[in-house]
Amino acid sequence: MADWNEYFSKTRPPSNLDEAKRTIQDFAVKHHQIGRNIVLVTSGGTTVPVESNTVRFVDNFSQGTRGAASAEYFLLHGYAVIFLHRQRSFEPFCRHFEGHNALDLLELQLDTSGAYRLTVDETRAPGLQDVVRRYKEVQNGCLLLKIGFMTLSDYLFLLRASSEALSPLGRNVMFYLAAAVSDFYIPDNEMAEHKIQSSDKNFVLNMSPTPKMLSPLVREWAKNAFVVSFKLETDMNIITKKAREALQKYNHQVVIANILQTRKKTVILITPEDEIPIWMSDQELDYGKEIEEKIVGELFRRHSSMISGQAGSGQVS
Ligand code: PAZ
C-alpha cells in the first residue's frame, strides 16, 4: 500500500469532509459551466496535535499572507477561487484591516432627527472603499469559497477531497499550494490520549515523516490540472537545487522557490523549461505593491497558454 493510502486508512478524517467535498463540487461545476477557470489556493500553516484530546500542538510560522494576497489577484484575473486556509490566518480582503480595531473605524453621528447614525472614518483605513467594492463584487458573484482547516490531517483529507472534486475539470483548474505543511506528524495510534503530564520527565516527541501528497495529486487525484507548488528553505545555497528536484520528482508544472527571510521581495519561478526570478524593487514595496501580483500574473499567462494548447506553458507532456 502506498504511504499516502496507509496514512488515510489510519487517520481520522475531519467531520465536515463529505459536506466540504459536495460544496466544492457544486462551486466548481457552476463556474465551469459558464467558462470560468478555477484555482485552489492553499494557505497558512498546519498544526500537529501532540495529544488526542488536544491541549498542545506543534505549529509553524506561516500567517497565510501569500495565499490571501494571491487569492485576490486570481480573482482579478477572472478565476473562481477555492481558498483552503488555516482557520484564523489571513483571508482575502479582510487581511487589509488586520491589526485595526473595527470600532475605531466607526463614528457615531447625531442626525437632524436626533437619531444616531454610524459612519466610517476612512482616513483611519486608506483604500477601504476600493477593498469593500471588490469584496462586494466577489460576494455577489459567489466567486470565493472559503474552507478552513486547523490540523495537518484535516488539511490532507481536504486537499484529497478537493482534488477529486476538481478532477473532472481537467486543465481548467490550477492548484496553488502555498500552505506551509508540516513535514512531520504523530500517527493517531502513537499519540497520547490525554494531556501529557508535567511530571513526565524528559518528554521526547517522536514524529514520523508526512507522506508527500504532491505525488498522488499529480498522478492520480487531479491528473490534468496545472499544479504549482512552493518550496521554502532558509539556506540560499540549496533552494534552487531542492526546487528543481521536486519538479523532477513530481513531474508537475511549476515550483516557486522562496527563502523565509526574503519571501516578500524575491522568488524564483522554476518550470521544466525555464527559471525566472521575480523580484520587487524597494520603490515598489514602498508604494505598497505586492510580489503576489507578479507571481499570479505570470502563472495566469502560463495557465492560459496551457489551456489553449500553446507551447511554453510549462506543461509536461
Ligand atoms: O504564509 P506566509 O505568507 O507567511 O508564507 C508563505 C510561505 C513561505 C509559507 C509560502 O510561500 C511557501 O513557501 N509555502 C510552502 C512551504 C513549504 O515548503 O512547505
mmCIF file of C-alpha atoms and ligand atoms in Angstrom:
data_model
loop_
_atom_site.group_PDB
_atom_site.id
_atom_site.type_symbol
_atom_site.label_atom_id
_atom_site.label_comp_id
_atom_site.label_asym_id
_atom_site.label_seq_id
_atom_site.Cartn_x
_atom_site.Cartn_y
_atom_site.Cartn_z
ATOM 1 C CA MET A 1 0.000 0.000 0.000
ATOM 2 C CA ALA A 2 1.347 3.465 -0.903
ATOM 3 C CA ASP A 3 2.332 5.528 2.122
ATOM 4 C CA TRP A 4 -0.444 8.095 1.458
ATOM 5 C CA ASN A 5 -3.084 5.340 1.300
ATOM 6 C CA GLU A 6 -1.794 3.952 4.552
ATOM 7 C CA TYR A 7 -1.872 7.449 6.065
ATOM 8 C CA PHE A 8 -5.521 7.985 5.113
ATOM 9 C CA SER A 9 -6.554 4.498 6.253
ATOM 10 C CA LYS A 10 -5.029 5.041 9.700
ATOM 11 C CA THR A 11 -6.049 8.658 10.326
ATOM 12 C CA ARG A 12 -9.386 10.075 11.469
ATOM 13 C CA PRO A 13 -10.955 12.355 8.793
ATOM 14 C CA PRO A 14 -12.448 15.760 9.688
ATOM 15 C CA SER A 15 -16.173 15.688 10.446
ATOM 16 C CA ASN A 16 -17.022 18.188 7.650
ATOM 17 C CA LEU A 17 -15.226 16.236 4.895
ATOM 18 C CA ASP A 18 -18.219 14.992 2.868
ATOM 19 C CA GLU A 19 -20.026 18.298 3.107
ATOM 20 C CA ALA A 20 -16.899 20.223 2.073
ATOM 21 C CA LYS A 21 -16.401 17.939 -0.930
ATOM 22 C CA ARG A 22 -20.016 18.446 -2.085
ATOM 23 C CA THR A 23 -19.731 22.226 -1.651
ATOM 24 C CA ILE A 24 -16.508 22.303 -3.700
ATOM 25 C CA GLN A 25 -18.072 20.120 -6.402
ATOM 26 C CA ASP A 26 -21.139 22.399 -6.698
ATOM 27 C CA PHE A 27 -18.987 25.546 -6.751
ATOM 28 C CA ALA A 28 -16.690 24.128 -9.438
ATOM 29 C CA VAL A 29 -19.462 22.841 -11.706
ATOM 30 C CA LYS A 30 -21.354 26.146 -11.502
ATOM 31 C CA HIS A 31 -18.323 28.204 -12.566
ATOM 32 C CA HIS A 32 -17.048 25.695 -15.127
ATOM 33 C CA GLN A 33 -20.421 25.722 -16.893
ATOM 34 C CA ILE A 34 -20.049 29.428 -17.592
ATOM 35 C CA GLY A 35 -16.447 29.036 -18.743
ATOM 36 C CA ARG A 36 -14.684 30.336 -15.661
ATOM 37 C CA ASN A 37 -11.411 28.707 -14.589
ATOM 38 C CA ILE A 38 -10.899 27.598 -11.004
ATOM 39 C CA VAL A 39 -7.883 27.917 -8.730
ATOM 40 C CA LEU A 40 -7.478 26.089 -5.442
ATOM 41 C CA VAL A 41 -5.262 28.218 -3.183
ATOM 42 C CA THR A 42 -3.926 26.573 -0.042
ATOM 43 C CA SER A 43 -2.788 28.952 2.662
ATOM 44 C CA GLY A 44 -1.370 29.101 6.185
ATOM 45 C CA GLY A 45 0.293 26.539 8.413
ATOM 46 C CA THR A 46 -0.926 23.171 9.645
ATOM 47 C CA THR A 47 -0.912 22.169 13.304
ATOM 48 C CA VAL A 48 0.255 18.771 14.510
ATOM 49 C CA PRO A 49 -1.544 17.687 17.693
ATOM 50 C CA VAL A 50 0.522 16.121 20.445
ATOM 51 C CA GLU A 51 -2.437 14.628 22.342
ATOM 52 C CA SER A 52 -5.754 13.157 21.057
ATOM 53 C CA ASN A 53 -7.623 15.389 23.492
ATOM 54 C CA THR A 54 -5.507 18.224 22.224
ATOM 55 C CA VAL A 55 -4.063 20.715 24.660
ATOM 56 C CA ARG A 56 -0.771 21.175 22.826
ATOM 57 C CA PHE A 57 0.246 21.127 19.202
ATOM 58 C CA VAL A 58 3.299 21.822 17.040
ATOM 59 C CA ASP A 59 2.818 24.765 14.680
ATOM 60 C CA ASN A 60 4.822 26.815 12.173
ATOM 61 C CA PHE A 61 5.427 30.459 11.227
ATOM 62 C CA SER A 62 3.041 30.829 8.278
ATOM 63 C CA GLN A 63 0.377 33.523 8.583
ATOM 64 C CA GLY A 64 -1.212 32.943 5.179
ATOM 65 C CA THR A 65 -0.100 36.309 3.765
ATOM 66 C CA ARG A 66 0.959 34.778 0.444
ATOM 67 C CA GLY A 67 -2.210 32.740 -0.008
ATOM 68 C CA ALA A 68 -4.636 35.524 0.952
ATOM 69 C CA ALA A 69 -2.959 38.125 -1.279
ATOM 70 C CA SER A 70 -2.681 35.674 -4.203
ATOM 71 C CA ALA A 71 -6.373 34.767 -3.951
ATOM 72 C CA GLU A 72 -7.269 38.432 -4.550
ATOM 73 C CA TYR A 73 -5.041 38.619 -7.646
ATOM 74 C CA PHE A 74 -6.509 35.380 -9.051
ATOM 75 C CA LEU A 75 -9.980 36.921 -8.631
ATOM 76 C CA LEU A 76 -8.794 39.982 -10.569
ATOM 77 C CA HIS A 77 -7.679 37.627 -13.373
ATOM 78 C CA GLY A 78 -11.185 36.155 -13.605
ATOM 79 C CA TYR A 79 -10.742 32.917 -11.646
ATOM 80 C CA ALA A 80 -13.231 31.479 -9.191
ATOM 81 C CA VAL A 81 -11.167 30.788 -6.067
ATOM 82 C CA ILE A 82 -11.371 27.964 -3.560
ATOM 83 C CA PHE A 83 -9.426 29.187 -0.550
ATOM 84 C CA LEU A 84 -8.352 26.248 1.618
ATOM 85 C CA HIS A 85 -6.915 28.036 4.609
ATOM 86 C CA ARG A 86 -5.781 27.650 8.164
ATOM 87 C CA GLN A 87 -8.519 28.941 10.438
ATOM 88 C CA ARG A 88 -7.737 32.395 11.840
ATOM 89 C CA SER A 89 -4.929 33.030 9.329
ATOM 90 C CA PHE A 90 -5.100 35.953 6.856
ATOM 91 C CA GLU A 91 -8.045 35.918 4.458
ATOM 92 C CA PRO A 92 -8.590 37.785 1.179
ATOM 93 C CA PHE A 93 -9.959 41.334 1.670
ATOM 94 C CA CYS A 94 -10.162 41.089 5.495
ATOM 95 C CA ARG A 95 -6.343 40.972 5.518
ATOM 96 C CA HIS A 96 -6.215 44.710 4.698
ATOM 97 C CA PHE A 97 -7.715 45.540 8.085
ATOM 98 C CA GLU A 98 -5.719 43.129 10.184
ATOM 99 C CA GLY A 99 -4.489 44.963 13.247
ATOM 100 C CA HIS A 100 -7.278 47.559 13.022
ATOM 101 C CA ASN A 101 -9.888 47.710 15.728
ATOM 102 C CA ALA A 102 -13.200 47.747 13.789
ATOM 103 C CA LEU A 103 -14.739 50.035 16.413
ATOM 104 C CA ASP A 104 -12.032 52.651 15.769
ATOM 105 C CA LEU A 105 -13.095 52.821 12.108
ATOM 106 C CA LEU A 106 -16.647 53.773 13.051
ATOM 107 C CA GLU A 107 -18.016 57.133 14.136
ATOM 108 C CA LEU A 108 -21.373 57.859 15.785
ATOM 109 C CA GLN A 109 -23.064 60.983 14.472
ATOM 110 C CA LEU A 110 -26.274 62.605 15.581
ATOM 111 C CA ASP A 111 -28.552 63.368 12.588
ATOM 112 C CA THR A 112 -31.117 66.191 12.344
ATOM 113 C CA SER A 113 -33.922 63.961 13.668
ATOM 114 C CA GLY A 114 -31.921 63.323 16.843
ATOM 115 C CA ALA A 115 -31.084 59.703 15.951
ATOM 116 C CA TYR A 116 -27.558 58.299 15.936
ATOM 117 C CA ARG A 117 -26.059 57.171 12.602
ATOM 118 C CA LEU A 118 -22.965 55.024 12.119
ATOM 119 C CA THR A 119 -20.405 56.387 9.658
ATOM 120 C CA VAL A 120 -16.974 55.147 8.622
ATOM 121 C CA ASP A 121 -13.839 57.186 9.201
ATOM 122 C CA GLU A 122 -11.961 56.335 6.022
ATOM 123 C CA THR A 123 -8.868 58.271 6.999
ATOM 124 C CA ARG A 124 -8.132 55.530 9.503
ATOM 125 C CA ALA A 125 -8.057 52.828 6.795
ATOM 126 C CA PRO A 126 -6.897 54.206 3.450
ATOM 127 C CA GLY A 127 -8.151 52.186 0.480
ATOM 128 C CA LEU A 128 -11.158 50.942 2.414
ATOM 129 C CA GLN A 129 -13.655 51.884 -0.317
ATOM 130 C CA ASP A 130 -11.794 50.021 -3.023
ATOM 131 C CA VAL A 131 -11.433 46.890 -0.892
ATOM 132 C CA VAL A 132 -15.114 46.916 0.090
ATOM 133 C CA ARG A 133 -16.166 47.431 -3.560
ATOM 134 C CA ARG A 134 -14.035 44.484 -4.747
ATOM 135 C CA TYR A 135 -15.208 42.335 -1.833
ATOM 136 C CA LYS A 136 -18.891 43.023 -2.602
ATOM 137 C CA GLU A 137 -18.390 42.163 -6.293
ATOM 138 C CA VAL A 138 -16.783 38.867 -5.315
ATOM 139 C CA GLN A 139 -19.551 38.115 -2.807
ATOM 140 C CA ASN A 140 -22.322 38.950 -5.277
ATOM 141 C CA GLY A 141 -20.752 36.708 -7.916
ATOM 142 C CA CYS A 142 -20.137 33.878 -5.361
ATOM 143 C CA LEU A 143 -16.560 33.813 -6.686
ATOM 144 C CA LEU A 144 -14.766 32.887 -3.473
ATOM 145 C CA LEU A 145 -15.301 29.690 -1.495
ATOM 146 C CA LYS A 146 -13.507 29.531 1.852
ATOM 147 C CA ILE A 147 -12.836 26.194 3.537
ATOM 148 C CA GLY A 148 -10.984 26.170 6.855
ATOM 149 C CA PHE A 149 -8.594 23.647 8.379
ATOM 150 C CA MET A 150 -6.573 23.524 11.557
ATOM 151 C CA THR A 151 -4.590 20.292 11.721
ATOM 152 C CA LEU A 152 -2.298 18.578 9.241
ATOM 153 C CA SER A 153 -4.730 15.667 8.892
ATOM 154 C CA ASP A 154 -7.712 17.971 8.203
ATOM 155 C CA TYR A 155 -5.640 19.708 5.528
ATOM 156 C CA LEU A 156 -4.553 16.461 3.834
ATOM 157 C CA PHE A 157 -8.053 14.966 3.776
ATOM 158 C CA LEU A 158 -9.486 18.236 2.424
ATOM 159 C CA LEU A 159 -6.748 18.500 -0.211
ATOM 160 C CA ARG A 160 -7.515 14.989 -1.489
ATOM 161 C CA ALA A 161 -11.277 15.622 -1.476
ATOM 162 C CA SER A 162 -10.834 18.959 -3.322
ATOM 163 C CA SER A 163 -8.549 17.405 -5.927
ATOM 164 C CA GLU A 164 -11.013 14.598 -6.592
ATOM 165 C CA ALA A 165 -13.916 17.051 -6.788
ATOM 166 C CA LEU A 166 -11.992 19.235 -9.263
ATOM 167 C CA SER A 167 -10.559 16.392 -11.341
ATOM 168 C CA PRO A 168 -13.364 16.369 -13.993
ATOM 169 C CA LEU A 169 -12.477 19.980 -14.886
ATOM 170 C CA GLY A 170 -9.018 18.852 -16.073
ATOM 171 C CA ARG A 171 -6.653 21.568 -17.254
ATOM 172 C CA ASN A 172 -9.112 24.362 -16.368
ATOM 173 C CA VAL A 173 -8.049 24.010 -12.748
ATOM 174 C CA MET A 174 -4.919 25.393 -11.142
ATOM 175 C CA PHE A 175 -3.573 24.175 -7.795
ATOM 176 C CA TYR A 176 -1.578 26.880 -5.999
ATOM 177 C CA LEU A 177 -0.136 25.103 -2.990
ATOM 178 C CA ALA A 178 1.189 27.894 -0.773
ATOM 179 C CA ALA A 179 0.284 26.352 2.610
ATOM 180 C CA ALA A 180 3.185 25.542 4.924
ATOM 181 C CA VAL A 181 2.515 21.861 5.522
ATOM 182 C CA SER A 182 4.257 20.078 8.368
ATOM 183 C CA ASP A 183 6.863 17.551 7.216
ATOM 184 C CA PHE A 184 6.367 15.509 10.387
ATOM 185 C CA TYR A 185 3.409 14.220 12.366
ATOM 186 C CA ILE A 186 2.429 11.848 15.158
ATOM 187 C CA PRO A 187 0.297 8.918 13.919
ATOM 188 C CA ASP A 188 -3.116 8.623 15.644
ATOM 189 C CA ASN A 189 -2.202 5.260 17.165
ATOM 190 C CA GLU A 190 1.019 6.646 18.707
ATOM 191 C CA MET A 191 -0.499 9.769 20.220
ATOM 192 C CA ALA A 192 -1.124 10.191 23.948
ATOM 193 C CA GLU A 193 -4.869 10.150 24.641
ATOM 194 C CA HIS A 194 -4.852 12.700 27.448
ATOM 195 C CA LYS A 195 -2.856 15.780 28.327
ATOM 196 C CA ILE A 196 0.787 14.859 28.855
ATOM 197 C CA GLN A 197 1.692 15.495 32.487
ATOM 198 C CA SER A 198 4.477 17.810 33.559
ATOM 199 C CA SER A 199 5.591 15.037 35.919
ATOM 200 C CA ASP A 200 6.737 13.073 32.806
ATOM 201 C CA LYS A 201 10.442 13.836 32.964
ATOM 202 C CA ASN A 202 12.478 14.068 29.717
ATOM 203 C CA PHE A 203 9.455 14.369 27.466
ATOM 204 C CA VAL A 204 10.505 13.362 23.937
ATOM 205 C CA LEU A 205 8.399 13.843 20.804
ATOM 206 C CA ASN A 206 8.714 11.041 18.295
ATOM 207 C CA MET A 207 7.398 12.120 14.897
ATOM 208 C CA SER A 208 7.034 10.322 11.555
ATOM 209 C CA PRO A 209 7.585 11.842 8.100
ATOM 210 C CA THR A 210 4.394 13.098 6.449
ATOM 211 C CA PRO A 211 3.732 11.284 3.136
ATOM 212 C CA LYS A 212 4.305 13.598 0.155
ATOM 213 C CA MET A 213 0.821 14.209 -1.241
ATOM 214 C CA LEU A 214 2.048 16.016 -4.367
ATOM 215 C CA SER A 215 2.777 12.631 -5.863
ATOM 216 C CA PRO A 216 -0.799 11.227 -5.811
ATOM 217 C CA LEU A 217 -2.241 14.675 -6.528
ATOM 218 C CA VAL A 218 -0.331 14.922 -9.830
ATOM 219 C CA ARG A 219 -0.557 11.233 -10.792
ATOM 220 C CA GLU A 220 -3.999 10.216 -9.565
ATOM 221 C CA TRP A 221 -6.286 12.795 -7.992
ATOM 222 C CA ALA A 222 -6.099 15.664 -10.489
ATOM 223 C CA LYS A 223 -4.128 14.310 -13.433
ATOM 224 C CA ASN A 224 -4.625 17.110 -15.975
ATOM 225 C CA ALA A 225 -4.561 20.165 -13.730
ATOM 226 C CA PHE A 226 -1.929 22.913 -13.729
ATOM 227 C CA VAL A 227 -0.055 22.387 -10.465
ATOM 228 C CA VAL A 228 2.108 24.994 -8.725
ATOM 229 C CA SER A 229 3.937 24.017 -5.556
ATOM 230 C CA PHE A 230 6.114 26.142 -3.280
ATOM 231 C CA LYS A 231 9.492 25.249 -1.870
ATOM 232 C CA LEU A 232 10.628 27.065 1.250
ATOM 233 C CA GLU A 233 14.177 26.967 2.614
ATOM 234 C CA THR A 234 16.314 29.123 4.871
ATOM 235 C CA ASP A 235 19.618 28.270 3.132
ATOM 236 C CA MET A 236 20.136 30.112 -0.162
ATOM 237 C CA ASN A 237 22.729 27.573 -1.260
ATOM 238 C CA ILE A 238 20.281 24.698 -1.567
ATOM 239 C CA ILE A 239 16.971 26.294 -2.568
ATOM 240 C CA THR A 240 17.170 26.080 -6.388
ATOM 241 C CA LYS A 241 18.541 22.557 -6.315
ATOM 242 C CA LYS A 242 15.761 21.371 -3.975
ATOM 243 C CA ALA A 243 13.080 23.098 -6.053
ATOM 244 C CA ARG A 244 14.360 21.507 -9.266
ATOM 245 C CA GLU A 245 14.489 18.087 -7.594
ATOM 246 C CA ALA A 246 10.836 18.497 -6.557
ATOM 247 C CA LEU A 247 9.853 19.379 -10.125
ATOM 248 C CA GLN A 248 11.635 16.318 -11.487
ATOM 249 C CA LYS A 249 10.280 14.014 -8.811
ATOM 250 C CA TYR A 250 6.614 15.015 -9.046
ATOM 251 C CA ASN A 251 6.552 15.983 -12.728
ATOM 252 C CA HIS A 252 4.217 18.950 -12.304
ATOM 253 C CA GLN A 253 4.231 22.371 -13.962
ATOM 254 C CA VAL A 254 5.814 24.945 -11.624
ATOM 255 C CA VAL A 255 7.774 25.166 -8.382
ATOM 256 C CA ILE A 256 8.109 28.559 -6.759
ATOM 257 C CA ALA A 257 11.255 28.701 -4.648
ATOM 258 C CA ASN A 258 11.448 31.140 -1.761
ATOM 259 C CA ILE A 259 13.675 31.892 1.203
ATOM 260 C CA LEU A 260 11.990 32.535 4.543
ATOM 261 C CA GLN A 261 13.601 35.916 5.189
ATOM 262 C CA THR A 262 13.207 37.374 1.660
ATOM 263 C CA ARG A 263 9.949 35.746 0.530
ATOM 264 C CA LYS A 264 8.083 39.040 0.138
ATOM 265 C CA LYS A 265 10.822 40.531 -2.023
ATOM 266 C CA THR A 266 12.027 37.772 -4.287
ATOM 267 C CA VAL A 267 11.085 34.280 -5.512
ATOM 268 C CA ILE A 268 12.257 32.067 -8.377
ATOM 269 C CA LEU A 269 9.678 30.515 -10.652
ATOM 270 C CA ILE A 270 11.004 27.200 -11.924
ATOM 271 C CA THR A 271 9.494 25.081 -14.713
ATOM 272 C CA PRO A 272 10.932 22.190 -16.755
ATOM 273 C CA GLU A 273 11.890 24.746 -19.438
ATOM 274 C CA ASP A 274 12.952 27.850 -17.591
ATOM 275 C CA GLU A 275 13.864 29.551 -14.352
ATOM 276 C CA ILE A 276 12.807 33.161 -13.865
ATOM 277 C CA PRO A 277 13.457 35.375 -10.870
ATOM 278 C CA ILE A 278 10.550 37.549 -9.777
ATOM 279 C CA TRP A 279 11.502 40.411 -7.507
ATOM 280 C CA MET A 280 10.285 43.696 -6.086
ATOM 281 C CA SER A 281 12.257 46.941 -6.061
ATOM 282 C CA ASP A 282 12.378 48.929 -2.822
ATOM 283 C CA GLN A 283 10.288 51.582 -4.547
ATOM 284 C CA GLU A 284 7.556 49.082 -5.470
ATOM 285 C CA LEU A 285 7.470 47.835 -1.891
ATOM 286 C CA ASP A 286 7.317 51.434 -0.598
ATOM 287 C CA TYR A 287 4.270 52.006 -2.818
ATOM 288 C CA GLY A 288 2.578 49.008 -1.200
ATOM 289 C CA LYS A 289 2.904 46.771 -4.272
ATOM 290 C CA GLU A 290 2.944 43.021 -3.568
ATOM 291 C CA ILE A 291 5.057 40.291 -5.137
ATOM 292 C CA GLU A 292 1.955 38.076 -5.387
ATOM 293 C CA GLU A 293 0.612 40.383 -8.129
ATOM 294 C CA LYS A 294 3.618 39.492 -10.308
ATOM 295 C CA ILE A 295 3.595 35.784 -9.379
ATOM 296 C CA VAL A 296 -0.094 35.406 -10.177
ATOM 297 C CA GLY A 297 0.231 37.424 -13.414
ATOM 298 C CA GLU A 298 2.974 35.078 -14.637
ATOM 299 C CA LEU A 299 1.053 31.949 -13.651
ATOM 300 C CA PHE A 300 -2.133 33.236 -15.295
ATOM 301 C CA ARG A 301 -0.198 33.697 -18.546
ATOM 302 C CA ARG A 302 1.239 30.185 -18.374
ATOM 303 C CA HIS A 303 -2.006 28.513 -17.354
ATOM 304 C CA SER A 304 -3.877 30.289 -20.188
ATOM 305 C CA SER A 305 -1.275 29.019 -22.684
ATOM 306 C CA MET A 306 -1.644 25.502 -21.355
ATOM 307 C CA ILE A 307 -5.438 25.678 -21.732
ATOM 308 C CA SER A 308 -5.186 26.951 -25.277
ATOM 309 C CA GLY A 309 -2.578 24.280 -26.041
ATOM 310 C CA GLN A 310 0.291 26.649 -26.806
ATOM 311 C CA ALA A 311 3.967 25.840 -26.263
ATOM 312 C CA GLY A 312 5.954 27.401 -23.424
ATOM 313 C CA SER A 313 3.172 26.877 -20.910
ATOM 314 C CA GLY A 314 5.325 24.758 -18.689
ATOM 315 C CA GLN A 315 3.057 21.768 -19.365
ATOM 316 C CA VAL A 316 4.747 18.404 -19.018
ATOM 317 C CA SER A 317 3.847 16.146 -21.920
HETATM 318 O O1 PAZ B 1 2.082 32.271 4.764
HETATM 319 P P1 PAZ B 1 3.211 33.238 4.576
HETATM 320 O O2 PAZ B 1 2.865 34.317 3.597
HETATM 321 O O3 PAZ B 1 3.710 33.769 5.872
HETATM 322 O O4 PAZ B 1 4.410 32.406 3.929
HETATM 323 C C1 PAZ B 1 4.300 31.866 2.643
HETATM 324 C C2 PAZ B 1 5.079 30.547 2.521
HETATM 325 C C3 PAZ B 1 6.551 30.815 2.802
HETATM 326 C C4 PAZ B 1 4.541 29.537 3.529
HETATM 327 C C5 PAZ B 1 4.909 30.004 1.063
HETATM 328 O O5 PAZ B 1 5.445 30.915 0.168
HETATM 329 C C6 PAZ B 1 5.588 28.648 0.905
HETATM 330 O O6 PAZ B 1 6.747 28.561 0.601
HETATM 331 N N1 PAZ B 1 4.854 27.550 1.121
HETATM 332 C C7 PAZ B 1 5.371 26.200 1.052
HETATM 333 C C8 PAZ B 1 6.186 25.920 2.278
HETATM 334 C C9 PAZ B 1 6.786 24.522 2.246
HETATM 335 O O7 PAZ B 1 7.892 24.333 1.689
HETATM 336 O O8 PAZ B 1 6.124 23.632 2.775
#
